[in-house]
Amino acid sequence: MYEVRVTADFAAAHFLRDYHGKCERLHGHNYTVYAHVRGETLDAGGMLVDFAVLKGALRTVVGALDHTNLNDNPAFAQNPSAERIARYIYDGLLAELAAQGTDVSGKDGGARLCAVDVFETATSRARYVPD
């Protein structure tokens, strides 16, 4: 089994509804995102997935979140937790790669986008793993 990982960063503001503590007030993070792809089969060039393609797609997805108030994004239902952000980026990355002709769905034993990690800080991470 092979696994590759790429990283991207973005800065955004948010606040959490239904939370009692300092995070219920508007604040910001410099988020770090990891996207993981796994698979058993390499292409003719010996790669699971091209780093440049994966990194470019991830940067496109997180670029739409950069320097925004995440609460303004309807996808987060006014509660942009790190867990919801991870799922949003996973779904967006899968769609962006498919639109570019790169299949990371894992169908037929091919490469699969297997996880997205979102770090709010160096010590606080949420991960979305499908299934």
CSV table of C-alpha atoms in Angstrom, one decimal:
chain,number,residue,atom,x,y,z
A,1,MET,CA,0.0,0.0,0.0
A,2,TYR,CA,1.3,3.4,-1.0
A,3,GLU,CA,0.3,6.7,0.6
A,4,VAL,CA,1.1,10.3,-0.4
A,5,ARG,CA,0.3,13.5,1.4
A,6,VAL,CA,0.2,17.1,0.4
A,7,THR,CA,-0.2,20.2,2.5
A,8,ALA,CA,-1.8,23.6,2.1
A,9,ASP,CA,-2.6,26.5,4.4
A,10,PHE,CA,-5.2,29.2,4.7
A,11,ALA,CA,-6.3,31.8,7.2
A,12,ALA,CA,-9.9,32.3,8.2
A,13,ALA,CA,-12.2,33.6,10.9
A,14,HIS,CA,-15.1,31.8,12.5
A,15,PHE,CA,-17.1,31.4,15.7
A,16,LEU,CA,-19.0,28.4,17.0
A,17,ARG,CA,-22.6,28.5,17.8
A,18,ASP,CA,-23.9,26.1,20.5
A,19,TYR,CA,-20.5,26.3,22.2
A,20,HIS,CA,-19.9,28.0,25.5
A,21,GLY,CA,-16.4,29.4,25.9
A,22,LYS,CA,-14.0,31.7,24.1
A,23,CYS,CA,-14.6,30.0,20.7
A,24,GLU,CA,-18.2,31.3,20.6
A,25,ARG,CA,-16.7,34.7,19.9
A,26,LEU,CA,-15.3,35.6,16.4
A,27,HIS,CA,-11.7,34.6,16.2
A,28,GLY,CA,-9.3,33.4,13.5
A,29,HIS,CA,-6.9,30.5,12.8
A,30,ASN,CA,-4.0,29.9,10.4
A,31,TYR,CA,-5.2,26.5,9.3
A,32,THR,CA,-3.0,23.7,7.9
A,33,VAL,CA,-4.6,21.0,5.8
A,34,TYR,CA,-3.2,17.6,4.9
A,35,ALA,CA,-4.8,15.5,2.1
A,36,HIS,CA,-3.9,11.8,2.1
A,37,VAL,CA,-4.2,9.5,-1.0
A,38,ARG,CA,-3.7,5.7,-0.7
A,39,GLY,CA,-3.5,3.0,-3.3
A,40,GLU,CA,-1.8,-0.2,-4.3
A,41,THR,CA,-1.2,0.6,-8.0
A,42,LEU,CA,1.3,3.0,-9.4
A,43,ASP,CA,1.0,4.6,-12.8
A,44,ALA,CA,3.6,4.0,-15.6
A,45,GLY,CA,5.7,6.8,-14.1
A,46,GLY,CA,5.8,5.1,-10.8
A,47,MET,CA,3.5,7.5,-9.0
A,48,LEU,CA,0.3,6.9,-7.1
A,49,VAL,CA,-0.9,10.4,-8.0
A,50,ASP,CA,1.0,13.4,-9.3
A,51,PHE,CA,2.0,15.7,-6.3
A,52,ALA,CA,1.6,18.8,-8.4
A,53,VAL,CA,-2.0,17.9,-9.5
A,54,LEU,CA,-3.0,17.0,-5.9
A,55,LYS,CA,-1.4,20.0,-4.4
A,56,GLY,CA,-2.9,22.4,-7.0
A,57,ALA,CA,-6.4,21.0,-6.4
A,58,LEU,CA,-6.0,21.3,-2.7
A,59,ARG,CA,-4.8,24.9,-3.0
A,60,THR,CA,-7.8,25.7,-5.2
A,61,VAL,CA,-10.3,24.3,-2.6
A,62,VAL,CA,-8.7,26.0,0.4
A,63,GLY,CA,-8.1,29.2,-1.6
A,64,ALA,CA,-11.9,29.7,-1.6
A,65,LEU,CA,-11.9,29.7,2.2
A,66,ASP,CA,-8.8,31.9,2.6
A,67,HIS,CA,-9.4,35.2,4.4
A,68,THR,CA,-13.1,34.6,4.8
A,69,ASN,CA,-15.5,34.4,7.7
A,70,LEU,CA,-16.4,30.7,7.5
A,71,ASN,CA,-19.7,31.4,9.2
A,72,ASP,CA,-20.7,33.1,6.0
A,73,ASN,CA,-20.4,29.9,4.0
A,74,PRO,CA,-23.7,28.1,3.9
A,75,ALA,CA,-22.0,24.7,3.8
A,76,PHE,CA,-21.1,25.0,7.5
A,77,ALA,CA,-24.6,25.8,8.7
A,78,GLN,CA,-23.3,28.6,10.9
A,79,ASN,CA,-21.1,26.2,12.8
A,80,PRO,CA,-17.7,25.8,11.0
A,81,SER,CA,-16.0,23.3,13.3
A,82,ALA,CA,-12.7,21.8,12.3
A,83,GLU,CA,-14.6,18.6,11.6
A,84,ARG,CA,-17.0,20.2,9.2
A,85,ILE,CA,-14.2,22.1,7.5
A,86,ALA,CA,-12.3,18.8,7.0
A,87,ARG,CA,-15.4,17.2,5.4
A,88,TYR,CA,-16.0,20.3,3.2
A,89,ILE,CA,-12.4,20.2,2.0
A,90,TYR,CA,-12.6,16.4,1.4
A,91,ASP,CA,-15.7,16.8,-0.8
A,92,GLY,CA,-14.3,19.8,-2.6
A,93,LEU,CA,-11.0,18.1,-3.3
A,94,LEU,CA,-12.7,15.0,-4.7
A,95,ALA,CA,-14.8,17.2,-7.0
A,96,GLU,CA,-11.9,19.4,-8.0
A,97,LEU,CA,-9.7,16.4,-8.9
A,98,ALA,CA,-12.6,14.7,-10.8
A,99,ALA,CA,-13.2,18.0,-12.8
A,100,GLN,CA,-9.5,17.9,-13.7
A,101,GLY,CA,-9.7,14.3,-14.8
A,102,THR,CA,-7.9,12.7,-11.8
A,103,ASP,CA,-9.9,9.9,-10.2
A,104,VAL,CA,-9.1,9.4,-6.5
A,105,SER,CA,-12.4,7.7,-5.7
A,106,GLY,CA,-10.7,4.3,-5.1
A,107,LYS,CA,-12.9,2.6,-7.7
A,108,ASP,CA,-11.4,-0.6,-9.2
A,109,GLY,CA,-8.6,-0.5,-6.6
A,110,GLY,CA,-7.1,2.8,-7.8
A,111,ALA,CA,-5.9,5.7,-5.8
A,112,ARG,CA,-8.3,6.9,-3.1
A,113,LEU,CA,-8.5,10.1,-1.2
A,114,CYS,CA,-8.5,8.5,2.2
A,115,ALA,CA,-8.3,11.4,4.7
A,116,VAL,CA,-8.2,15.1,5.1
A,117,ASP,CA,-6.7,16.6,8.3
A,118,VAL,CA,-7.4,20.2,9.4
A,119,PHE,CA,-5.2,21.7,12.0
A,120,GLU,CA,-6.5,24.8,13.8
A,121,THR,CA,-3.2,24.9,15.8
A,122,ALA,CA,-0.2,22.7,15.9
A,123,THR,CA,-1.8,20.6,18.6
A,124,SER,CA,-5.4,20.5,17.5
A,125,ARG,CA,-6.5,18.5,14.5
A,126,ALA,CA,-9.7,17.1,13.1
A,127,ARG,CA,-9.7,14.4,10.5
A,128,TYR,CA,-12.4,13.3,8.0
A,129,VAL,CA,-12.2,9.8,6.7
A,130,PRO,CA,-14.9,8.5,4.4
A,131,ASP,CA,-16.9,5.4,5.2
